CSV table of C-alpha atoms and ligand atoms in Angstrom, one decimal:
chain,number,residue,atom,x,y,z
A,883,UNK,CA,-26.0,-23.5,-27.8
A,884,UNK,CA,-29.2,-24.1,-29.7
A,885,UNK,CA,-30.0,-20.8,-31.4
A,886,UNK,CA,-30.8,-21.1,-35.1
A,887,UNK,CA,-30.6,-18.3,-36.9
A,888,UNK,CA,-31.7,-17.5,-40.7
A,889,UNK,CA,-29.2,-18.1,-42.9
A,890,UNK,CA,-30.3,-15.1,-45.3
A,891,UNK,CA,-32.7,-12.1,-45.1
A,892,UNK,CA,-33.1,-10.1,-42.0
A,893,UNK,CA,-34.0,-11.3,-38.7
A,894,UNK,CA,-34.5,-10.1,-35.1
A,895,UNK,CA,-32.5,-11.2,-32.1
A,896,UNK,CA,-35.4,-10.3,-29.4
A,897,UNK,CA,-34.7,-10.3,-26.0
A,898,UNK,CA,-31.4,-9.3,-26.2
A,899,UNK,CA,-29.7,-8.5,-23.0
A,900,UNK,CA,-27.3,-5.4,-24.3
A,901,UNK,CA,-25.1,-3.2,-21.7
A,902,UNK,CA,-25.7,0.0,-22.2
A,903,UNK,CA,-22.3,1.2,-21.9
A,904,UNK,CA,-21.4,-1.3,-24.9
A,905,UNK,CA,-24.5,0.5,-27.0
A,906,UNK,CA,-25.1,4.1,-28.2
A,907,UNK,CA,-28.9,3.4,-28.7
A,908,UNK,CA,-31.2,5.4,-25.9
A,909,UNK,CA,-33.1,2.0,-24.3
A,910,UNK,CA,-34.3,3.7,-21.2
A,911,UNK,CA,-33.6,2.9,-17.7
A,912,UNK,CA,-31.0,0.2,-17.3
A,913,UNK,CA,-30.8,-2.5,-14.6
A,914,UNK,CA,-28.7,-2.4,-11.3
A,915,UNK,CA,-26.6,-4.2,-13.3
A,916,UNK,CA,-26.4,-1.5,-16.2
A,917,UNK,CA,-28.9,-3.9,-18.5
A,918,UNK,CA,-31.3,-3.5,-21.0
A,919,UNK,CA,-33.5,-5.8,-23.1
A,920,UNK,CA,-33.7,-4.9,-26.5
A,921,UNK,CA,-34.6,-6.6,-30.0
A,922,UNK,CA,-32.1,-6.4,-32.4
A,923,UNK,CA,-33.0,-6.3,-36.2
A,924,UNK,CA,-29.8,-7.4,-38.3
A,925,UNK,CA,-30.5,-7.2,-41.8
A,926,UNK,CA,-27.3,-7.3,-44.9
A,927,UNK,CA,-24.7,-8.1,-42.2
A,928,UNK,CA,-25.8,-4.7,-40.0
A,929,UNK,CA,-27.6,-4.0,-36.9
A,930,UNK,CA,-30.5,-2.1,-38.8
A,931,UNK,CA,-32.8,-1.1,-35.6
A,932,UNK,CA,-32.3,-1.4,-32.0
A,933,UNK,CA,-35.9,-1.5,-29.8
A,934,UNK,CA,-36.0,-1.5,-26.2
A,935,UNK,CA,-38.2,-4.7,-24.4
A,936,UNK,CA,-41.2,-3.1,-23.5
A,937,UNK,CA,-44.1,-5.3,-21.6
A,938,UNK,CA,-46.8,-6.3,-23.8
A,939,UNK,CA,-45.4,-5.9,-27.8
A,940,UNK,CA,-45.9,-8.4,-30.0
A,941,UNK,CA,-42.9,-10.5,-30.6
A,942,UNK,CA,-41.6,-9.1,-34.0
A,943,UNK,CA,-41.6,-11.6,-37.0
A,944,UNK,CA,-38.2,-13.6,-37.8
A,945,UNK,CA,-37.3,-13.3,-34.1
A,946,UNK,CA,-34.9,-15.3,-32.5
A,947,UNK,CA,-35.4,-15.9,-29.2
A,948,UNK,CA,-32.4,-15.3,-26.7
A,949,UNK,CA,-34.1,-15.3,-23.8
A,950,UNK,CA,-32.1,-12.5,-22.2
A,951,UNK,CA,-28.7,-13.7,-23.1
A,952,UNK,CA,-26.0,-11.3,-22.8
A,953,UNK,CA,-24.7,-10.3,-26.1
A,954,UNK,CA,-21.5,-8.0,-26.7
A,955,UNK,CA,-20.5,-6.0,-29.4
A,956,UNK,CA,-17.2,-8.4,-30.7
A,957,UNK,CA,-14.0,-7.0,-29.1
A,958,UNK,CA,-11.2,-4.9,-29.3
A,959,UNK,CA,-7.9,-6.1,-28.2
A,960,UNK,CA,-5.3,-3.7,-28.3
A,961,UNK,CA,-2.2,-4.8,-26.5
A,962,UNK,CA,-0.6,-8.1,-27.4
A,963,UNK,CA,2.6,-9.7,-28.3
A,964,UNK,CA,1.4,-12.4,-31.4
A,965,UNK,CA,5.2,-12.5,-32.7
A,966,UNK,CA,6.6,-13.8,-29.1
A,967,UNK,CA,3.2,-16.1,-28.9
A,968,UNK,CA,3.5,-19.9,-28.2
A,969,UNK,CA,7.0,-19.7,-27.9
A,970,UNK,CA,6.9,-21.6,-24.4
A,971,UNK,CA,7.5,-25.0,-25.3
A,972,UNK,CA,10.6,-24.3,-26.8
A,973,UNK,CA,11.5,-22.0,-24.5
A,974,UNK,CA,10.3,-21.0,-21.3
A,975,UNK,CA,11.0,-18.9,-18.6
A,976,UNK,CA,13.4,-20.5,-15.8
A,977,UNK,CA,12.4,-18.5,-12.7
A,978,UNK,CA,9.2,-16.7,-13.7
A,979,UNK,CA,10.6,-13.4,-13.3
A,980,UNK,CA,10.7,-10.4,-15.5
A,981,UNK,CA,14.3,-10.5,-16.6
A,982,UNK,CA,14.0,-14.2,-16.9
A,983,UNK,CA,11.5,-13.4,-19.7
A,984,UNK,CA,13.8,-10.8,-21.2
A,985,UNK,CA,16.7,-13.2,-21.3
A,986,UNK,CA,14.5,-16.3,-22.9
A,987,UNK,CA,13.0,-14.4,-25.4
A,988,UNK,CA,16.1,-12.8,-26.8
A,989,UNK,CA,17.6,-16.1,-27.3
A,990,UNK,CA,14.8,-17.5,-28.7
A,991,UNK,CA,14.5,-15.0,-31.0
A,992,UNK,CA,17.7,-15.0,-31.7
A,993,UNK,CA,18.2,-18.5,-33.0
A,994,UNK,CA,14.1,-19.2,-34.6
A,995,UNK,CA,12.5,-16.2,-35.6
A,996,UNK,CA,12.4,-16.3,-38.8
A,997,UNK,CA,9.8,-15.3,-41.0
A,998,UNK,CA,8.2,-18.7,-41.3
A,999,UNK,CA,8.0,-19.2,-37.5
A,1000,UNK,CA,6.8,-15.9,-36.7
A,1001,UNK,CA,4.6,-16.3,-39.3
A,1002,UNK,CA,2.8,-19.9,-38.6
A,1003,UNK,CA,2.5,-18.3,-34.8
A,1004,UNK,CA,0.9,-15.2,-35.4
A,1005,UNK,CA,-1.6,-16.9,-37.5
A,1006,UNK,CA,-2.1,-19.0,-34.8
A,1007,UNK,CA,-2.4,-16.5,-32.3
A,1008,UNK,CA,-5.1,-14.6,-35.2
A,1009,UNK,CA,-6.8,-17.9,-35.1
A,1010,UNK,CA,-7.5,-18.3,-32.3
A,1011,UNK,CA,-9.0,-14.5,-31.6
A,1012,UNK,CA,-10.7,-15.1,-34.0
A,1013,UNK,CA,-12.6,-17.9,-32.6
A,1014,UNK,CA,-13.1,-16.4,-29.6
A,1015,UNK,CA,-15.0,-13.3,-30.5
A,1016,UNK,CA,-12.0,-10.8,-31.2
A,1017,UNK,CA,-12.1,-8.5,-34.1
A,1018,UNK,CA,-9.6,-6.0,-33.7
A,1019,UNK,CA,-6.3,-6.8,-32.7
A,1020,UNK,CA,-2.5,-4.1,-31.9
A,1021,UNK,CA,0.2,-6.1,-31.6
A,1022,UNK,CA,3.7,-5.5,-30.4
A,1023,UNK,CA,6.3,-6.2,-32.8
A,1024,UNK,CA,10.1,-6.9,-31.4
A,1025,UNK,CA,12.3,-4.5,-33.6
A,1026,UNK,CA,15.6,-4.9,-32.4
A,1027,UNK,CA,17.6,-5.5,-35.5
A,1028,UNK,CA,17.6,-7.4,-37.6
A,1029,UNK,CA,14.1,-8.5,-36.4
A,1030,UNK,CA,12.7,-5.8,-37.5
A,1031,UNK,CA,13.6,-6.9,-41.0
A,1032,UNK,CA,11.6,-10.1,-40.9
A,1033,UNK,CA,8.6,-9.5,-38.4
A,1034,UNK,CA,7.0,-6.0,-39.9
A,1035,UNK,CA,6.9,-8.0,-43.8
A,1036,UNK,CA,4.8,-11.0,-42.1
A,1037,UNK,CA,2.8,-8.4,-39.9
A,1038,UNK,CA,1.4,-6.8,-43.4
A,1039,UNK,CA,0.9,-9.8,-45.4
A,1040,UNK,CA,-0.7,-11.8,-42.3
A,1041,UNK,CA,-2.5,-7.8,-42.1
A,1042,UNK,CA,-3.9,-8.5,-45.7
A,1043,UNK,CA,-4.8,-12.4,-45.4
A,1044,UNK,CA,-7.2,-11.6,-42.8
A,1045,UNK,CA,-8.9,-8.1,-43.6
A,1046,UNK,CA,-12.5,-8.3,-43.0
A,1047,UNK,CA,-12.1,-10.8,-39.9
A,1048,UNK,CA,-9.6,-9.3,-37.9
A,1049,UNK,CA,-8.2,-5.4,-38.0
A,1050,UNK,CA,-4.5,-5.7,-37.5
A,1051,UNK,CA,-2.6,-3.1,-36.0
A,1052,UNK,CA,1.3,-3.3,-35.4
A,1053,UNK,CA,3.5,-0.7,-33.1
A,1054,UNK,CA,7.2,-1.0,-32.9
A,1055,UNK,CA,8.8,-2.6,-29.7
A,1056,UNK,CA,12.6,-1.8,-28.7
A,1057,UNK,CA,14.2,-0.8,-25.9
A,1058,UNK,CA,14.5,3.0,-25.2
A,1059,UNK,CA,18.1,2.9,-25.3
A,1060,UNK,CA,17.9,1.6,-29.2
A,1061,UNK,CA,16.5,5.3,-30.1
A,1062,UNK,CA,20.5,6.2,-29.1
A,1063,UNK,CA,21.5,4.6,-32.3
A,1064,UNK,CA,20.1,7.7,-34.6
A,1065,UNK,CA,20.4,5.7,-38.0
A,1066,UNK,CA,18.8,2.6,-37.0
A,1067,UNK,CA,15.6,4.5,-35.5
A,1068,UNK,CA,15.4,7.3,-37.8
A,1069,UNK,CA,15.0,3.6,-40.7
A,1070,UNK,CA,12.2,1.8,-38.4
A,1071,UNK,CA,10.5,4.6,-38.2
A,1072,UNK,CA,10.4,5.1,-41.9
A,1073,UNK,CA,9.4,1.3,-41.7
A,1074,UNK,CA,6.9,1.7,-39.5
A,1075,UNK,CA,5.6,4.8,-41.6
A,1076,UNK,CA,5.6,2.9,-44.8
A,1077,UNK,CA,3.6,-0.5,-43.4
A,1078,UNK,CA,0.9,2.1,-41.4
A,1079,UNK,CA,2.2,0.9,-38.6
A,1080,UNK,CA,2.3,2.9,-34.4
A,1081,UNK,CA,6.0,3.7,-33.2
A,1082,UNK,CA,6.6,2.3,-30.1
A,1083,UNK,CA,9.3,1.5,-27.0
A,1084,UNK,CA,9.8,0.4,-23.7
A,1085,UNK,CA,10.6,3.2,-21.3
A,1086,UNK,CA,13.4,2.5,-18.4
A,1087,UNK,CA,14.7,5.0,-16.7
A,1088,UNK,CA,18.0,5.0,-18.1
A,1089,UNK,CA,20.3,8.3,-18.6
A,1090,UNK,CA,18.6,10.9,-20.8
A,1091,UNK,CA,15.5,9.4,-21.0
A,1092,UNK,CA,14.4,12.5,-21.7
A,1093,UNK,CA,15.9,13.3,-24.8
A,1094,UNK,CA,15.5,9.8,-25.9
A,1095,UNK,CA,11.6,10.4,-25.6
A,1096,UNK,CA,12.3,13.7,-28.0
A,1097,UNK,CA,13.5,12.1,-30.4
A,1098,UNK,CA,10.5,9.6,-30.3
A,1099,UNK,CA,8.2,12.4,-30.1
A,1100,UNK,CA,9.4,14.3,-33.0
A,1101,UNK,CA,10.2,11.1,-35.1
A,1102,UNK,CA,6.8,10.5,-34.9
A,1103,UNK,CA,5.6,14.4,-35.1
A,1104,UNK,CA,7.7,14.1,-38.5
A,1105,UNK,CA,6.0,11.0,-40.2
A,1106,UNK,CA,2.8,11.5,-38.7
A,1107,UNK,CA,2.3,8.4,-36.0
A,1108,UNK,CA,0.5,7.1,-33.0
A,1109,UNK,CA,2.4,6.6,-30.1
A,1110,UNK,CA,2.7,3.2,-27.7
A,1111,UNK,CA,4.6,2.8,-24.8
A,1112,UNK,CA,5.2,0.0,-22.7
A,1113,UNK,CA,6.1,2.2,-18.9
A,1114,UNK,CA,7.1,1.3,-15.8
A,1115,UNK,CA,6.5,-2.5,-15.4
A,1116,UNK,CA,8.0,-3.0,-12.4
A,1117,UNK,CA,7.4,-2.5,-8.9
A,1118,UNK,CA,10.5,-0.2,-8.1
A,1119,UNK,CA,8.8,3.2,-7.2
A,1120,UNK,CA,11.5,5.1,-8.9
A,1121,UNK,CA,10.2,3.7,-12.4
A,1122,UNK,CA,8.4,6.6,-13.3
A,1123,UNK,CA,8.5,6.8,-17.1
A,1124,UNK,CA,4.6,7.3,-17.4
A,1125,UNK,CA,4.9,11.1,-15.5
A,1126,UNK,CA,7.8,11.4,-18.2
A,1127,UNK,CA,5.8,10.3,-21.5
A,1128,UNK,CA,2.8,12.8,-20.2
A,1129,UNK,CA,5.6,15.9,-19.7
A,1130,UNK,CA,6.8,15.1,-23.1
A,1131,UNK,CA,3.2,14.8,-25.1
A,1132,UNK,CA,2.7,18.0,-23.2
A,1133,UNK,CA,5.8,20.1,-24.3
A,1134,UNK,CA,5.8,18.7,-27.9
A,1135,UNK,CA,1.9,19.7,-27.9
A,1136,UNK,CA,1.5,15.9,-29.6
A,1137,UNK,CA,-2.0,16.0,-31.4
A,1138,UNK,CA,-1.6,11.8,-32.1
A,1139,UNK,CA,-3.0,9.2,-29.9
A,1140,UNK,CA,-0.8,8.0,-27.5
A,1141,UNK,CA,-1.6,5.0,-25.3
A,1142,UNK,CA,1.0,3.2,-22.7
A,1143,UNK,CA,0.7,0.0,-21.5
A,1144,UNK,CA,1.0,-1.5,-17.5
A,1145,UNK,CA,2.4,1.4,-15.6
A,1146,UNK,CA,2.5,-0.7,-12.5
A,1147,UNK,CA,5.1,1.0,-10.2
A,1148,UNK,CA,2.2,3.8,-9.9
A,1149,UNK,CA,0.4,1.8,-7.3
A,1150,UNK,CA,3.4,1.6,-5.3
A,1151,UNK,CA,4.1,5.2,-5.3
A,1152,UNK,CA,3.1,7.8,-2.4
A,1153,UNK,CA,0.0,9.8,-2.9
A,1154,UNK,CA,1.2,13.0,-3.9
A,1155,UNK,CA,3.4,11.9,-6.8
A,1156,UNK,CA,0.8,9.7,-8.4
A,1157,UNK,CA,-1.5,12.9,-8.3
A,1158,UNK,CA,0.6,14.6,-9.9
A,1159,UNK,CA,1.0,11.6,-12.5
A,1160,UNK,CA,-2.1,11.3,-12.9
A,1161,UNK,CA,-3.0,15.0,-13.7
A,1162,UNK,CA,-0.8,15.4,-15.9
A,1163,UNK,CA,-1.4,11.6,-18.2
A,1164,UNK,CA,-5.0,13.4,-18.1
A,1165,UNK,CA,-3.6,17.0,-19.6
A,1166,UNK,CA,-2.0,15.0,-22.0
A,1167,UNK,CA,-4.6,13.1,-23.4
A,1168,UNK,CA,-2.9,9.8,-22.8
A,1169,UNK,CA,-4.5,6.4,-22.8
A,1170,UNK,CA,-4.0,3.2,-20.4
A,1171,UNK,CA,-4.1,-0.4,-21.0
A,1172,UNK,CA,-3.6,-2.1,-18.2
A,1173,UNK,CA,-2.6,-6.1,-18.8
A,1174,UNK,CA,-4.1,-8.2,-15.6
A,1175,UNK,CA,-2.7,-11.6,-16.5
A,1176,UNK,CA,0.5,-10.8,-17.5
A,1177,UNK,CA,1.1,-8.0,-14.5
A,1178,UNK,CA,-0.7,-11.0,-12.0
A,1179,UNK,CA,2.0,-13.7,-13.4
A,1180,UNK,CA,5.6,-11.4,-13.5
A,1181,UNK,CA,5.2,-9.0,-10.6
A,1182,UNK,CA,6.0,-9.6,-7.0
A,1183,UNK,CA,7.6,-12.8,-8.5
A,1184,UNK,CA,9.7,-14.1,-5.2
A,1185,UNK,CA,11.9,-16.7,-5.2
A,1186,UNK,CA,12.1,-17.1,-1.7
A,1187,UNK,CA,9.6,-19.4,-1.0
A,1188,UNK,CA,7.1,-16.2,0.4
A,1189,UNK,CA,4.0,-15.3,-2.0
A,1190,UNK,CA,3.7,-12.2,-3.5
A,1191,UNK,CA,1.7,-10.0,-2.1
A,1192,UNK,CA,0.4,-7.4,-4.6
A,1193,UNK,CA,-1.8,-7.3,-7.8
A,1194,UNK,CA,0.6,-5.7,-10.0
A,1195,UNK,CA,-2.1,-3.8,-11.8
A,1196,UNK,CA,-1.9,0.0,-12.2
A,1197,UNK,CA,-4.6,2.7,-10.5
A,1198,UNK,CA,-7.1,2.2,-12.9
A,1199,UNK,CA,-10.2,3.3,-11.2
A,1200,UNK,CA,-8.2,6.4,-10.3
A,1201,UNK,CA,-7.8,7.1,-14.2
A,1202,UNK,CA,-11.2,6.5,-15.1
A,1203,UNK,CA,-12.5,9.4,-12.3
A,1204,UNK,CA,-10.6,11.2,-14.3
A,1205,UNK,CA,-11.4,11.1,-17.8
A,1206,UNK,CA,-8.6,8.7,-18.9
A,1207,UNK,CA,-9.3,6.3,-21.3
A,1208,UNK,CA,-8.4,2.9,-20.0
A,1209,UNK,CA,-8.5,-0.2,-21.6
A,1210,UNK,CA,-7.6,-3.8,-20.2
A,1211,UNK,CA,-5.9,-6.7,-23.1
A,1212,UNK,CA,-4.3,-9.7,-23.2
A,1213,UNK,CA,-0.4,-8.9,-23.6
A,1214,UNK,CA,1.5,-12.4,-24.0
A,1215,UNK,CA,0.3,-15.8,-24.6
A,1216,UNK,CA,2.2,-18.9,-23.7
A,1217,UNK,CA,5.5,-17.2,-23.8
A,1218,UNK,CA,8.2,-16.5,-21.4
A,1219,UNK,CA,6.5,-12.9,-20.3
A,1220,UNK,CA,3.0,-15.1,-19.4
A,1221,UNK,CA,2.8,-19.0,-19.8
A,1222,UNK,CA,-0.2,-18.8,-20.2
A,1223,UNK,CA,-3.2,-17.2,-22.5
A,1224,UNK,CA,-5.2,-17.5,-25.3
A,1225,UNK,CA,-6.4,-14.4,-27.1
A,1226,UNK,CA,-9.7,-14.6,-25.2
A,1227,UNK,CA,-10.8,-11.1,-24.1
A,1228,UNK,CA,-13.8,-12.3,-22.1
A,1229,UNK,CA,-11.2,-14.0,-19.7
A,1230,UNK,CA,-9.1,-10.7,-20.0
A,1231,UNK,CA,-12.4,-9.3,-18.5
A,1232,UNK,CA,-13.1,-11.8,-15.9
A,1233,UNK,CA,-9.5,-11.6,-14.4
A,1234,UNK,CA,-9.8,-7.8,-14.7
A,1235,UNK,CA,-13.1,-8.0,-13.0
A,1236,UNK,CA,-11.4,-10.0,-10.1
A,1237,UNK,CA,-7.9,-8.4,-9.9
A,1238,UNK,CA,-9.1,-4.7,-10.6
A,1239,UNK,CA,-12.5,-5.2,-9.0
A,1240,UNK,CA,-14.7,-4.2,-12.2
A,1241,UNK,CA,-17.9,-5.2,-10.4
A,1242,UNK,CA,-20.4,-3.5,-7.7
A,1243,UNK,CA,-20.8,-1.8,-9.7
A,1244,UNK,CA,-19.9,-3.0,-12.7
A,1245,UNK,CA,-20.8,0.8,-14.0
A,1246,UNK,CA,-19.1,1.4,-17.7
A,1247,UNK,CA,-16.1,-0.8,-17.2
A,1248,UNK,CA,-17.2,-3.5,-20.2
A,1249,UNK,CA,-16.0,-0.5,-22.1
A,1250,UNK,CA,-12.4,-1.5,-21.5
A,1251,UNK,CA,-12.8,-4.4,-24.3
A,1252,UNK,CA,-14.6,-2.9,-26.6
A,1253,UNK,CA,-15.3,0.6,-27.4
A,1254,UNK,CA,-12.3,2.3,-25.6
A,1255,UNK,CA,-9.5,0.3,-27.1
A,1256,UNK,CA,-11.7,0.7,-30.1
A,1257,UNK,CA,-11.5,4.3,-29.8
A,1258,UNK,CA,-7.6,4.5,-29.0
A,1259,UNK,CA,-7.2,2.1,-32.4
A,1260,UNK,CA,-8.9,4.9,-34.1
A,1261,UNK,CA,-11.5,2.0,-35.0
A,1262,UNK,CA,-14.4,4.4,-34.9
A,1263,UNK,CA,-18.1,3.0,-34.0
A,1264,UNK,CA,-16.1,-0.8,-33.5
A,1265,UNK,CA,-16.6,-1.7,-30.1
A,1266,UNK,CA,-20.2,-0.9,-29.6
A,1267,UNK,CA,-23.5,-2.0,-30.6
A,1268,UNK,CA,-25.8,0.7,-32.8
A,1269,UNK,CA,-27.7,0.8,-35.9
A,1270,UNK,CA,-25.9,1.2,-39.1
A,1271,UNK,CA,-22.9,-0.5,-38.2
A,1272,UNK,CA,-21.8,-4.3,-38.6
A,1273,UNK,CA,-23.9,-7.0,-36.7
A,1274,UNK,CA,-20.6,-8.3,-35.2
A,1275,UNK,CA,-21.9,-9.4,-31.7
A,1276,UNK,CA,-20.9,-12.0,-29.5
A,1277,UNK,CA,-24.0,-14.2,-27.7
A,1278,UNK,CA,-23.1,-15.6,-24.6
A,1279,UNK,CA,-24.8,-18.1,-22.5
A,1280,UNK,CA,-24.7,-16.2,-19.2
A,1281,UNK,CA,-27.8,-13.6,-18.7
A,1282,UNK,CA,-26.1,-11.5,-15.9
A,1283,UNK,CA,-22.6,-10.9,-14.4
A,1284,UNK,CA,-22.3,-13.4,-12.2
A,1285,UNK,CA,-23.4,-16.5,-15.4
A,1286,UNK,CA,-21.4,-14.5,-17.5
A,1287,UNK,CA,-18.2,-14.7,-15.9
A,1288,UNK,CA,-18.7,-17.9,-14.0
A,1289,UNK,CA,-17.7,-19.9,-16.8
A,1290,UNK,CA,-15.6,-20.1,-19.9
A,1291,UNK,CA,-18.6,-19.1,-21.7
A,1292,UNK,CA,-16.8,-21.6,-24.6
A,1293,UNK,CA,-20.1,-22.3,-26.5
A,1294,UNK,CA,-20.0,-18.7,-27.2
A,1295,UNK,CA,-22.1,-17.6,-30.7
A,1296,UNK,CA,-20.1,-15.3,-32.9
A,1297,UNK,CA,-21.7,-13.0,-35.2
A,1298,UNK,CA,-19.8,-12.1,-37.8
A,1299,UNK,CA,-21.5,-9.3,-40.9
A,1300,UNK,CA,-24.7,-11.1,-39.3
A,1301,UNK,CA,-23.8,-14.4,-39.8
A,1302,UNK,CA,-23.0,-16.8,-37.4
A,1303,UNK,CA,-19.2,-17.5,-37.5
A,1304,UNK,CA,-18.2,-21.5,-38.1
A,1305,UNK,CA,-14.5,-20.3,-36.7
A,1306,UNK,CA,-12.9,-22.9,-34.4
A,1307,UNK,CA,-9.6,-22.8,-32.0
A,1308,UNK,CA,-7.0,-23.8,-34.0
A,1309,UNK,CA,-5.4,-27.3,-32.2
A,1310,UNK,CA,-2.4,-26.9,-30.9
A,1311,UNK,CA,-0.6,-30.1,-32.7
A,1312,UNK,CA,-0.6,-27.0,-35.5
A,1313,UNK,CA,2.4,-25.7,-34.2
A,1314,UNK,CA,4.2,-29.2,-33.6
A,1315,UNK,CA,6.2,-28.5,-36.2
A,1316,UNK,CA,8.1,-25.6,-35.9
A,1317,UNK,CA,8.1,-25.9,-31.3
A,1318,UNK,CA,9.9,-29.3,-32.0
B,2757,ZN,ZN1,3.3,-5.9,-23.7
């Protein structure tokens, strides 16, 4: 795209085309679309004034002109997996299907995860983020031992190498059945504690799942933590961890952030109980992300030859109505869970827009990729556009929602501290060495 921009001093992006759930500045009326043209002043890396269009002014000095190009704050993304990322070529998944995954990645972790190869993927994974206008980023981190051992060392040091371009978050991911072995939890949360990282599992709804979630619960109660679940991804209605996690957050009168992750057997549950669900993930405080892609590519997986007949995504819009923070992210990337993917939240957004119907209206939904995950992350004012805080922004082509999310949008301007990021997607002959 042909926008020059200073490269020092302060300058103005006029005719800005901002949404105003993405911005805490008052700009008046908004579009049908929730739009508002604004001038941005950037000056020492910061938005340092936000003006609303109004017919008439004079065109400020050192404007840029964008023409009423959409621009974003930069976004959050706040469920992924960048240890099982880019795994695919060396090991996919045979059938498509959930426990396929499961079974690939195991044995691929197994026999090459070690800290070099989780390491030179993750970066790549970072990279490309990056690139794409990301600049917060929660990953998942497999913990099953001795995993744990290798990943969480890489996750700080890769943490460190790129503070100031990407916020890196990890929680811990095992099986709810691992918190049975009381030695070997009671250790990774002490890790997790130590590296500042979010204690996490994958609820099933095995025997005592209750007093497995207790022990979470308290573990983290003890040291202090943030909570993150993965719940219910399946389409069995009698997965019903999420009602389970909200009971427990509840009883233990948890003051941490807790946020789960797909919850998809709730669409496929009779009325009554998810009301009752949902009431009570809203008592507790408890946020959603909800991971289109990955929940579009695993669930209602046939083999058959019949196609699948459901989105896979959880009740969202019901959430929303109803206070609960909800958030949508990227999950996997070319890995046996999703063999497909690349870090880019503005296609998380478009496939979220047409699986989860994000559009007409549109209303505050961009706030699932920027400020709410931002919010969950404990990122506070990241996610949003307003004066005083870093002019990390994201110019797109498009000037409404239907340019915006029409194409890949890959010439994409990234503001980064105010200046215009030089950040390119990493090639993928990068990881040609360790995938062979
Ligand atoms: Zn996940």
């Amino acid at each position: 795209m042909t926008i020059e921009l200073p490269s020092s001093g302060w300058y103005v992006l006029a005719n800005a085309r901002l949404h105003a759930s993405l911005t805490s500045a008052n700009l008046g009326p908004a579009d049908a679309d929730g739009f508002v043209l604004a001038d941005l002043a950037i000056a020492e890396g910061a938005v340092s004034g936000i003006a609303p269009k109004t017919e008439g002014r004079p065109v400020p000095p050192r404007s840029v002109d964008l023409a009423g190009r959409i621009v974003m704050p930069c976004f959050v993304d706040c469920h992924t997996h960048l240890d099982k990322g880019h795994i695919w070529p060396r090991r996919g998944n045979p059938d498509g299907s959930f426990p396929g995954a499961l079974e690939a990645v195991g044995a691929d972790r197994a026999a090459n995860w070690s800290a070099a190869d989780v390491e030179a993927r993750m970066e790549f994974g970072l990279k490309s983020a990056f690139a794409h206008g990301t600049k917060a980023i929660r990953t998942h981190l497999d913990s099953i031992h001795p995993q744990e051992t290798i990943s969480w060392p890489v996750f700080q040091a890769l943490r460190e190498r790129w503070a100031g371009r990407i916020e890196l978050q990890a929680s811990s991911l095992i099986g709810i059945d691992g918190v049975r072995d009381g030695a070997f939890f009671d250790a990774l949360a002490d890790r997790v504690a130590e590296a500042g990282g979010i204690l996490g599992a994958v609820t099933y709804m095995v025997p005592n799942l209750g007093d497995l979630l207790d022990t979470v619960f308290r573990a983290a109660i003890e040291r202090g933590l943030d909570l993150d679940f993965h719940a219910d991804e399946t389409d069995d209605v009698n997965a019903a961890s999420l009602k389970r996690i909200a009971e427990k957050a509840i009883e233990h009168r948890f003051e941490g952030r807790i946020l789960v992750g797909h919850c998809c057997s709730l669409a496929r549950q009779p009325g009554d109980d998810v009301l009752d669900t949902l009431d009570k993930v809203a008592q507790a405080g408890l946020a959603v992300v909800s991971l289109p892609m990955c929940n579009m590519y695993l669930q209602d997986r046939r083999h058959d030859g019949t196609t699948p007949r459901w989105r896979g995504v959880t009740l969202l819009h019901e959430m929303k109505a109803r206070g609960i923070p909800v958030a949508v992210a990227s999950d996997n990337t070319r890995d046996p869970f999703y063999a497909y993917g690349d870090l880019d939240m503005l296609e998380v957004y478009r496939m979220a827009t047409r699986t989860i119907h994000f559009d007409h209206p549109v209303a505050d939904w961009p706030k699932t990729v920027a400020a709410t995950p931002a919010d969950v992350m404990r990122l506070d004012g990241t996610g949003r556009i307003a004066v005083g805080a870093p002019a990390d922004l994201v110019i797109f082509r498009g000037r409404s929602w239907t340019e915006l999310l029409s194409r890949p949008e890959s010439d994409r301007i990234v503001l980064r501290d105010g200046a215009r990021s030089d950040a390119t997607l990493p090639d993928y002959a990068e990881l040609d060495p360790i995938l062979r």
